[in-house]
mmCIF file of C-alpha atoms and ligand atoms in Angstrom:
data_model
loop_
_atom_site.group_PDB
_atom_site.id
_atom_site.type_symbol
_atom_site.label_atom_id
_atom_site.label_comp_id
_atom_site.label_asym_id
_atom_site.label_seq_id
_atom_site.Cartn_x
_atom_site.Cartn_y
_atom_site.Cartn_z
ATOM 1 C CA MET A 2 0.038 -0.107 -0.049
ATOM 2 C CA ASP A 3 1.468 3.851 -1.072
ATOM 3 C CA LEU A 4 0.903 5.548 1.860
ATOM 4 C CA PRO A 5 0.587 10.069 0.560
ATOM 5 C CA PHE A 6 3.015 10.094 3.682
ATOM 6 C CA GLN A 7 4.761 8.485 6.727
ATOM 7 C CA ILE A 8 4.402 8.761 10.243
ATOM 8 C CA ASP A 9 5.927 6.966 13.084
ATOM 9 C CA LEU A 10 3.658 4.539 15.231
ATOM 10 C CA THR A 11 6.438 1.739 16.124
ATOM 11 C CA GLY A 12 5.439 -0.317 18.247
ATOM 12 C CA GLN A 13 2.113 0.999 19.234
ATOM 13 C CA VAL A 14 -1.068 -1.111 19.230
ATOM 14 C CA ALA A 15 -3.124 -0.146 17.000
ATOM 15 C CA VAL A 16 -7.446 -1.458 18.235
ATOM 16 C CA VAL A 17 -9.558 -1.057 14.552
ATOM 17 C CA THR A 18 -13.426 -2.233 14.726
ATOM 18 C CA GLY A 19 -15.232 -2.599 11.175
ATOM 19 C CA GLY A 20 -11.080 -4.041 10.863
ATOM 20 C CA SER A 21 -12.810 -6.136 8.240
ATOM 21 C CA GLY A 22 -14.881 -4.130 6.508
ATOM 22 C CA ILE A 23 -13.229 -1.107 3.356
ATOM 23 C CA ILE A 24 -12.374 1.243 4.819
ATOM 24 C CA GLY A 25 -11.349 -0.622 8.496
ATOM 25 C CA GLY A 26 -9.224 -2.810 6.582
ATOM 26 C CA MET A 27 -7.762 0.225 4.253
ATOM 27 C CA PHE A 28 -7.075 2.059 7.784
ATOM 28 C CA SER A 29 -5.683 -0.936 9.103
ATOM 29 C CA ARG A 30 -3.215 -2.038 6.682
ATOM 30 C CA ALA A 31 -2.208 2.511 6.923
ATOM 31 C CA LEU A 32 -1.329 2.436 10.069
ATOM 32 C CA GLY A 33 0.132 -0.982 10.147
ATOM 33 C CA LYS A 34 2.250 0.141 7.361
ATOM 34 C CA CYS A 35 3.185 3.128 9.548
ATOM 35 C CA GLY A 36 4.433 0.164 11.964
ATOM 36 C CA ALA A 37 1.937 -0.183 14.509
ATOM 37 C CA LYS A 38 0.613 -3.579 15.350
ATOM 38 C CA ILE A 39 -3.044 -3.027 14.514
ATOM 39 C CA ALA A 40 -6.330 -6.182 16.654
ATOM 40 C CA VAL A 41 -8.223 -5.824 13.868
ATOM 41 C CA LEU A 42 -11.957 -6.420 14.958
ATOM 42 C CA GLY A 43 -14.671 -8.241 13.483
ATOM 43 C CA ARG A 44 -17.911 -10.298 14.670
ATOM 44 C CA ASN A 45 -15.653 -13.138 12.555
ATOM 45 C CA ALA A 46 -12.207 -13.655 13.463
ATOM 46 C CA GLU A 47 -11.730 -15.418 9.630
ATOM 47 C CA HIS A 48 -13.639 -12.401 8.214
ATOM 48 C CA GLY A 49 -10.339 -10.453 9.199
ATOM 49 C CA GLN A 50 -7.619 -13.088 8.381
ATOM 50 C CA LYS A 51 -7.626 -11.173 4.637
ATOM 51 C CA VAL A 52 -6.370 -7.734 5.918
ATOM 52 C CA VAL A 53 -3.890 -9.706 8.250
ATOM 53 C CA ASP A 54 -2.007 -11.293 5.842
ATOM 54 C CA ASP A 55 -1.736 -8.509 3.633
ATOM 55 C CA ILE A 56 -1.095 -6.197 6.735
ATOM 56 C CA ILE A 57 1.929 -8.977 7.361
ATOM 57 C CA ALA A 58 3.095 -9.478 4.208
ATOM 58 C CA GLU A 59 3.893 -5.782 3.927
ATOM 59 C CA GLY A 60 6.385 -6.476 6.731
ATOM 60 C CA GLY A 61 4.104 -5.818 9.778
ATOM 61 C CA GLU A 62 2.882 -7.543 12.617
ATOM 62 C CA ALA A 63 -1.432 -7.913 12.572
ATOM 63 C CA TYR A 64 -3.255 -10.368 14.582
ATOM 64 C CA SER A 65 -7.815 -10.645 14.358
ATOM 65 C CA PHE A 66 -9.141 -10.638 17.293
ATOM 66 C CA SER A 67 -14.016 -11.882 17.040
ATOM 67 C CA CYS A 68 -15.833 -8.671 18.808
ATOM 68 C CA ASP A 69 -19.548 -8.020 18.393
ATOM 69 C CA VAL A 70 -19.034 -3.603 18.896
ATOM 70 C CA MET A 71 -23.219 -4.140 20.761
ATOM 71 C CA ASN A 72 -21.610 -6.384 22.688
ATOM 72 C CA LYS A 73 -20.188 -5.096 26.634
ATOM 73 C CA GLU A 74 -19.150 -8.454 27.608
ATOM 74 C CA SER A 75 -17.293 -9.704 23.819
ATOM 75 C CA ILE A 76 -15.112 -6.016 23.856
ATOM 76 C CA ILE A 77 -14.191 -7.250 27.364
ATOM 77 C CA LYS A 78 -12.818 -10.671 26.135
ATOM 78 C CA CYS A 79 -11.033 -8.946 23.519
ATOM 79 C CA LYS A 80 -9.682 -6.223 25.519
ATOM 80 C CA GLN A 81 -8.174 -8.692 27.383
ATOM 81 C CA GLU A 82 -6.894 -11.012 24.928
ATOM 82 C CA ILE A 83 -5.233 -7.799 22.854
ATOM 83 C CA LEU A 84 -3.893 -7.758 26.781
ATOM 84 C CA ASP A 85 -1.930 -10.646 26.723
ATOM 85 C CA LYS A 86 -0.893 -10.519 23.422
ATOM 86 C CA TRP A 87 0.853 -6.797 23.089
ATOM 87 C CA GLY A 88 0.845 -5.046 27.080
ATOM 88 C CA LYS A 89 -0.725 -1.436 26.223
ATOM 89 C CA ILE A 90 -3.185 -0.020 23.316
ATOM 90 C CA ASN A 91 -2.879 2.997 21.872
ATOM 91 C CA ILE A 92 -5.340 3.784 19.461
ATOM 92 C CA LEU A 93 -9.032 2.899 18.701
ATOM 93 C CA LEU A 94 -10.358 4.020 15.382
ATOM 94 C CA ASN A 95 -13.696 3.298 15.905
ATOM 95 C CA VAL A 96 -14.740 1.539 12.751
ATOM 96 C CA ALA A 97 -17.809 -0.105 12.698
ATOM 97 C CA GLY A 98 -21.195 1.433 11.423
ATOM 98 C CA GLY A 99 -23.302 1.761 8.856
ATOM 99 C CA ALA A 100 -26.612 2.681 7.664
ATOM 100 C CA ILE A 101 -29.195 -0.393 7.472
ATOM 101 C CA LYS A 102 -30.597 -1.000 4.287
ATOM 102 C CA ASP A 103 -34.361 -1.912 5.846
ATOM 103 C CA ALA A 104 -33.900 1.999 7.648
ATOM 104 C CA ALA A 105 -33.960 3.545 4.935
ATOM 105 C CA ILE A 106 -36.936 5.766 3.943
ATOM 106 C CA PRO A 107 -37.726 4.991 0.488
ATOM 107 C CA GLN A 108 -38.646 9.021 -0.523
ATOM 108 C CA ASP A 109 -37.265 12.395 -0.520
ATOM 109 C CA GLN A 110 -40.007 13.319 1.476
ATOM 110 C CA PHE A 111 -44.376 12.184 2.398
ATOM 111 C CA ALA A 112 -45.563 13.028 -1.729
ATOM 112 C CA ASP A 113 -49.206 10.803 -2.000
ATOM 113 C CA ILE A 114 -51.318 10.504 1.662
ATOM 114 C CA GLU A 115 -53.207 8.071 -0.670
ATOM 115 C CA GLY A 116 -51.049 5.941 -2.549
ATOM 116 C CA ASP A 117 -47.332 6.434 -0.313
ATOM 117 C CA MET A 118 -47.488 3.252 1.532
ATOM 118 C CA LEU A 119 -43.768 3.128 2.396
ATOM 119 C CA ASN A 120 -43.023 5.723 4.091
ATOM 120 C CA PHE A 121 -41.545 7.273 8.229
ATOM 121 C CA PHE A 122 -44.693 6.092 9.524
ATOM 122 C CA THR A 123 -45.130 2.550 8.251
ATOM 123 C CA THR A 124 -41.007 1.926 9.058
ATOM 124 C CA ASP A 125 -39.893 -0.616 11.251
ATOM 125 C CA MET A 126 -38.283 1.557 14.602
ATOM 126 C CA GLU A 127 -37.000 -2.235 15.147
ATOM 127 C CA ASN A 128 -34.313 -1.346 12.273
ATOM 128 C CA ILE A 129 -33.835 2.468 13.401
ATOM 129 C CA ARG A 130 -32.783 1.219 16.780
ATOM 130 C CA LYS A 131 -30.316 -1.245 14.948
ATOM 131 C CA GLU A 132 -28.489 1.530 13.004
ATOM 132 C CA LEU A 133 -28.991 3.842 16.281
ATOM 133 C CA ASP A 134 -27.206 1.182 18.663
ATOM 134 C CA LEU A 135 -24.296 -0.274 15.758
ATOM 135 C CA ASN A 136 -23.380 2.772 15.396
ATOM 136 C CA LEU A 137 -23.796 5.111 18.333
ATOM 137 C CA TYR A 138 -23.845 2.820 21.195
ATOM 138 C CA GLY A 139 -20.832 0.717 18.525
ATOM 139 C CA THR A 140 -18.887 3.977 19.597
ATOM 140 C CA MET A 141 -19.087 4.477 23.063
ATOM 141 C CA LEU A 142 -18.897 0.639 24.414
ATOM 142 C CA PRO A 143 -15.000 0.071 22.815
ATOM 143 C CA THR A 144 -14.857 3.740 24.313
ATOM 144 C CA GLN A 145 -15.769 2.720 27.704
ATOM 145 C CA VAL A 146 -13.704 -0.102 27.448
ATOM 146 C CA PHE A 147 -10.652 0.274 25.938
ATOM 147 C CA GLY A 148 -10.888 3.985 26.660
ATOM 148 C CA GLU A 149 -9.372 2.935 29.899
ATOM 149 C CA ALA A 150 -6.791 0.905 28.936
ATOM 150 C CA MET A 151 -5.140 3.871 26.559
ATOM 151 C CA MET A 152 -4.933 6.063 28.915
ATOM 152 C CA GLY A 153 -1.099 7.851 30.183
ATOM 153 C CA GLN A 154 -0.179 5.113 26.500
ATOM 154 C CA GLU A 155 2.089 7.232 24.724
ATOM 155 C CA ASN A 156 0.166 8.084 21.654
ATOM 156 C CA ALA A 157 -3.116 7.548 22.768
ATOM 157 C CA ASN A 158 -5.626 8.396 20.326
ATOM 158 C CA ILE A 159 -9.771 7.369 20.157
ATOM 159 C CA ILE A 160 -11.474 8.566 16.099
ATOM 160 C CA ASN A 161 -14.578 8.025 15.427
ATOM 161 C CA ILE A 162 -16.714 7.792 12.404
ATOM 162 C CA SER A 163 -18.985 10.695 11.930
ATOM 163 C CA SER A 164 -21.007 11.353 8.078
ATOM 164 C CA MET A 165 -21.940 13.799 6.164
ATOM 165 C CA GLY A 166 -25.238 13.631 8.038
ATOM 166 C CA ALA A 167 -24.403 14.619 11.549
ATOM 167 C CA TYR A 168 -24.026 18.366 10.050
ATOM 168 C CA GLY A 169 -27.551 18.331 8.703
ATOM 169 C CA PRO A 170 -30.095 15.295 8.942
ATOM 170 C CA LEU A 171 -30.024 13.455 4.752
ATOM 171 C CA THR A 172 -32.859 12.628 3.168
ATOM 172 C CA ARG A 173 -34.315 9.031 3.795
ATOM 173 C CA ILE A 174 -31.571 7.938 6.102
ATOM 174 C CA PRO A 175 -33.445 9.271 9.800
ATOM 175 C CA GLY A 176 -31.320 6.885 12.040
ATOM 176 C CA TYR A 177 -28.321 7.018 10.355
ATOM 177 C CA SER A 178 -27.797 11.553 10.532
ATOM 178 C CA SER A 179 -29.555 10.895 13.401
ATOM 179 C CA ALA A 180 -26.780 8.675 14.991
ATOM 180 C CA LYS A 181 -24.208 9.703 13.582
ATOM 181 C CA ALA A 182 -24.926 13.288 14.598
ATOM 182 C CA ALA A 183 -24.419 12.016 17.988
ATOM 183 C CA ILE A 184 -21.489 10.765 17.563
ATOM 184 C CA SER A 185 -20.438 13.904 16.627
ATOM 185 C CA ASN A 186 -21.082 15.037 19.937
ATOM 186 C CA PHE A 187 -19.590 11.629 21.936
ATOM 187 C CA THR A 188 -16.324 12.597 20.152
ATOM 188 C CA GLU A 189 -16.409 15.901 21.558
ATOM 189 C CA TRP A 190 -17.980 15.366 24.999
ATOM 190 C CA SER A 191 -14.954 12.869 25.143
ATOM 191 C CA ALA A 192 -12.497 14.739 23.988
ATOM 192 C CA ASN A 193 -13.393 16.720 27.139
ATOM 193 C CA TYR A 194 -13.544 13.752 29.548
ATOM 194 C CA PHE A 195 -10.012 11.832 28.265
ATOM 195 C CA ALA A 196 -8.330 15.198 27.728
ATOM 196 C CA LYS A 197 -5.693 15.389 30.843
ATOM 197 C CA SER A 198 -4.982 11.736 30.798
ATOM 198 C CA GLY A 199 -3.232 12.204 27.506
ATOM 199 C CA VAL A 200 -5.926 10.636 25.366
ATOM 200 C CA ARG A 201 -7.208 12.979 22.139
ATOM 201 C CA VAL A 202 -10.558 12.058 20.731
ATOM 202 C CA ASN A 203 -11.229 12.907 17.283
ATOM 203 C CA ALA A 204 -13.612 11.839 14.945
ATOM 204 C CA LEU A 205 -13.555 11.398 10.728
ATOM 205 C CA ALA A 206 -16.744 12.645 8.772
ATOM 206 C CA PRO A 207 -15.886 11.593 4.802
ATOM 207 C CA GLY A 208 -18.600 12.983 2.239
ATOM 208 C CA PHE A 209 -20.017 10.482 -0.677
ATOM 209 C CA PHE A 210 -17.696 7.280 -1.602
ATOM 210 C CA GLN A 211 -18.635 4.609 -4.176
ATOM 211 C CA THR A 212 -18.213 1.513 -1.414
ATOM 212 C CA PRO A 213 -20.610 -1.343 -1.706
ATOM 213 C CA GLN A 214 -22.307 0.309 1.468
ATOM 214 C CA ASN A 215 -24.403 2.793 -0.117
ATOM 215 C CA HIS A 216 -24.122 1.101 -3.789
ATOM 216 C CA ALA A 217 -28.304 0.491 -3.704
ATOM 217 C CA LEU A 218 -28.981 3.570 -2.765
ATOM 218 C CA HIS A 219 -26.651 5.832 -5.362
ATOM 219 C CA PHE A 220 -26.678 2.758 -8.019
ATOM 220 C CA ASN A 221 -29.545 0.904 -10.060
ATOM 221 C CA GLU A 222 -29.121 -2.598 -10.535
ATOM 222 C CA ASP A 223 -27.531 -2.175 -14.132
ATOM 223 C CA GLY A 224 -24.930 0.487 -12.812
ATOM 224 C CA THR A 225 -26.833 3.581 -13.559
ATOM 225 C CA PRO A 226 -26.281 6.598 -11.145
ATOM 226 C CA THR A 227 -29.326 6.979 -10.050
ATOM 227 C CA PRO A 228 -31.298 10.344 -9.279
ATOM 228 C CA ARG A 229 -30.028 10.189 -5.893
ATOM 229 C CA SER A 230 -26.279 9.896 -7.337
ATOM 230 C CA LYS A 231 -26.653 13.120 -8.882
ATOM 231 C CA LYS A 232 -27.996 15.079 -6.894
ATOM 232 C CA ILE A 233 -25.146 14.371 -4.292
ATOM 233 C CA ILE A 234 -22.266 15.483 -6.842
ATOM 234 C CA ASP A 235 -24.209 18.270 -7.570
ATOM 235 C CA SER A 236 -23.724 18.921 -4.156
ATOM 236 C CA THR A 237 -20.012 18.397 -3.691
ATOM 237 C CA PRO A 238 -18.549 21.573 -4.588
ATOM 238 C CA MET A 239 -15.452 19.261 -6.395
ATOM 239 C CA GLY A 240 -17.807 17.695 -8.461
ATOM 240 C CA ARG A 241 -16.949 14.091 -7.634
ATOM 241 C CA TYR A 242 -17.235 10.984 -5.112
ATOM 242 C CA GLY A 243 -14.188 10.482 -3.083
ATOM 243 C CA GLU A 244 -12.019 7.210 -2.995
ATOM 244 C CA PRO A 245 -11.730 5.252 -0.490
ATOM 245 C CA GLU A 246 -7.790 6.403 -0.100
ATOM 246 C CA GLU A 247 -8.448 10.085 0.266
ATOM 247 C CA LEU A 248 -9.525 9.127 3.702
ATOM 248 C CA ILE A 249 -6.305 7.878 4.118
ATOM 249 C CA GLY A 250 -3.971 11.185 4.881
ATOM 250 C CA ALA A 251 -6.538 12.275 7.283
ATOM 251 C CA LEU A 252 -6.076 9.462 9.767
ATOM 252 C CA LEU A 253 -2.723 9.762 9.828
ATOM 253 C CA PHE A 254 -3.122 13.269 9.932
ATOM 254 C CA LEU A 255 -4.804 12.429 13.332
ATOM 255 C CA VAL A 256 -3.128 9.843 14.632
ATOM 256 C CA SER A 257 0.199 11.526 13.973
ATOM 257 C CA PRO A 258 2.449 12.598 17.708
ATOM 258 C CA LYS A 259 4.520 14.896 16.273
ATOM 259 C CA GLY A 260 1.826 16.523 13.696
ATOM 260 C CA SER A 261 -1.701 17.110 15.266
ATOM 261 C CA SER A 262 -0.437 16.485 19.218
ATOM 262 C CA PHE A 263 -2.240 19.759 20.540
ATOM 263 C CA LEU A 264 -5.871 18.987 18.676
ATOM 264 C CA THR A 265 -9.061 16.931 19.901
ATOM 265 C CA GLY A 266 -12.426 17.097 20.424
ATOM 266 C CA VAL A 267 -12.340 18.057 15.966
ATOM 267 C CA ILE A 268 -14.619 16.706 13.514
ATOM 268 C CA LEU A 269 -12.274 16.811 9.880
ATOM 269 C CA PRO A 270 -14.593 17.055 7.119
ATOM 270 C CA VAL A 271 -13.308 14.582 4.614
ATOM 271 C CA ASP A 272 -15.691 15.970 1.168
ATOM 272 C CA GLY A 273 -14.555 17.024 -1.443
ATOM 273 C CA GLY A 274 -16.555 20.585 0.185
ATOM 274 C CA PHE A 275 -20.069 19.260 0.049
ATOM 275 C CA HIS A 276 -20.401 19.947 4.137
ATOM 276 C CA CYS A 277 -19.594 23.806 2.852
ATOM 277 C CA TYR A 278 -22.133 24.178 0.150
ATOM 278 C CA LEU A 279 -25.979 24.836 0.806
ATOM 279 C CA GLY A 280 -26.612 24.107 -2.796
ATOM 280 C CA VAL A 281 -26.699 28.030 -4.181
HETATM 281 N N1 NAD B 317 -18.994 4.471 2.747
HETATM 282 C C1 NAD B 317 -18.961 5.765 2.787
HETATM 283 O O1 NAD B 317 -19.071 6.447 2.282
HETATM 284 C C2 NAD B 317 -19.421 5.758 4.043
HETATM 285 C C3 NAD B 317 -19.389 7.443 3.921
HETATM 286 C C4 NAD B 317 -19.516 7.933 5.527
HETATM 287 C C5 NAD B 317 -19.025 7.337 6.583
HETATM 288 N N2 NAD B 317 -19.028 6.061 6.757
HETATM 289 C C6 NAD B 317 -18.721 5.024 7.818
HETATM 290 O O2 NAD B 317 -17.393 4.253 7.976
HETATM 291 C C7 NAD B 317 -17.650 3.544 8.207
HETATM 292 C C8 NAD B 317 -17.535 2.021 7.886
HETATM 293 O O3 NAD B 317 -18.237 1.970 6.018
HETATM 294 P P1 NAD B 317 -17.345 1.501 5.586
HETATM 295 O O4 NAD B 317 -17.815 2.198 4.243
HETATM 296 O O5 NAD B 317 -16.152 0.925 5.512
HETATM 297 O O6 NAD B 317 -18.425 -0.310 6.050
HETATM 298 P P2 NAD B 317 -18.386 -1.383 5.748
HETATM 299 O O7 NAD B 317 -19.402 -2.329 5.600
HETATM 300 O O8 NAD B 317 -17.125 -2.586 4.295
HETATM 301 O O9 NAD B 317 -17.477 -1.754 6.474
HETATM 302 C C9 NAD B 317 -18.969 -2.196 8.471
HETATM 303 C C10 NAD B 317 -17.997 -2.886 9.179
HETATM 304 O O10 NAD B 317 -18.405 -3.102 10.678
HETATM 305 C C11 NAD B 317 -18.734 -4.559 11.107
HETATM 306 N N3 NAD B 317 -20.100 -4.312 12.314
HETATM 307 C C12 NAD B 317 -21.197 -4.259 11.380
HETATM 308 N N4 NAD B 317 -21.721 -4.472 13.099
HETATM 309 C C13 NAD B 317 -21.050 -5.143 14.113
HETATM 310 C C14 NAD B 317 -20.746 -5.665 14.760
HETATM 311 N N5 NAD B 317 -22.110 -5.648 15.589
HETATM 312 N N6 NAD B 317 -20.127 -5.080 15.480
HETATM 313 C C15 NAD B 317 -18.519 -5.488 15.093
HETATM 314 N N7 NAD B 317 -18.128 -5.125 14.232
HETATM 315 C C16 NAD B 317 -19.343 -4.382 12.887
HETATM 316 C C17 NAD B 317 -18.968 -4.656 9.865
HETATM 317 O O11 NAD B 317 -19.015 -7.076 9.154
HETATM 318 C C18 NAD B 317 -18.081 -4.464 8.875
HETATM 319 O O12 NAD B 317 -16.869 -5.433 8.528
HETATM 320 C C19 NAD B 317 -19.119 3.051 9.022
HETATM 321 O O13 NAD B 317 -18.911 3.564 10.295
HETATM 322 C C20 NAD B 317 -19.691 3.967 7.870
HETATM 323 O O14 NAD B 317 -20.943 4.803 8.824
HETATM 324 C C21 NAD B 317 -19.120 5.449 5.244
#
């Protein structure tokens, strides 16, 4: 893997939730390339093995652990396994999360009292609850469990993943937008809470990246862009989707012991300008 620039994390231990996913896997490989030992976390440890193999093939050190970010006992068990193996935790990336397909509202606005049968009023709130649980509690719980072990460690850093839905609600995904707004708020809360213990807490707010997770909302089955996809591009001043690799530089900056040592509580948008464009 090519990095936009190098930082030195030699000897540090980084824990990545959702480490077998698109962004989590990429972040794991990037920090591995900087010398950190990487704990790749996923509900099924086998799914993280490919990421571990890639890191080892590039000369790094990594191991795949089972961890469900919605289950505190599972996180506590995982923390103990990591401490038994490597003795400490310096960096936590809370990447597990995402939108749940059945929690999406099919239309941007309520349009037709007679015929609009699938809408917010008929949405199963359990799906929205799952979305909040996965994204918000799936960030809070690992912060609670791993954060305690990180206090006082060298270059202790927690990075959360927010979204454009945190700056203002995105149509159709009220649960996801609410959860990500709460993650931004929790990032600022934690930055204050942990500040004197040496743990910095920041978040990345990715704009729109083409990944399997959002593919169904943005592309038709034949691969052509949906009207939503066109709106996204028109609302992004840089006029395109991001490439996932374009998040790496922002991550390295935020976890850099030298580059951002006085920076905490920041939600850093990486979005081609989407967050600062209101359409006119
Ligand atoms: N892709 C985008 O355009 C985009 C934009 C903004 C924010 N994000 C955020 O980035 C993060 C990663 O997204 P991605 O695109 O890589 O998606 P992804 O689906 O590839 O990765 C999500 C990972 O979370 C894991 N996960 C789900 N539930 C879990 C649980 N209970 N316990 C542990 N792990 C669990 C999944 O197995 C998967 O590995 C998410 O928080 C997402 O909301 C993505």
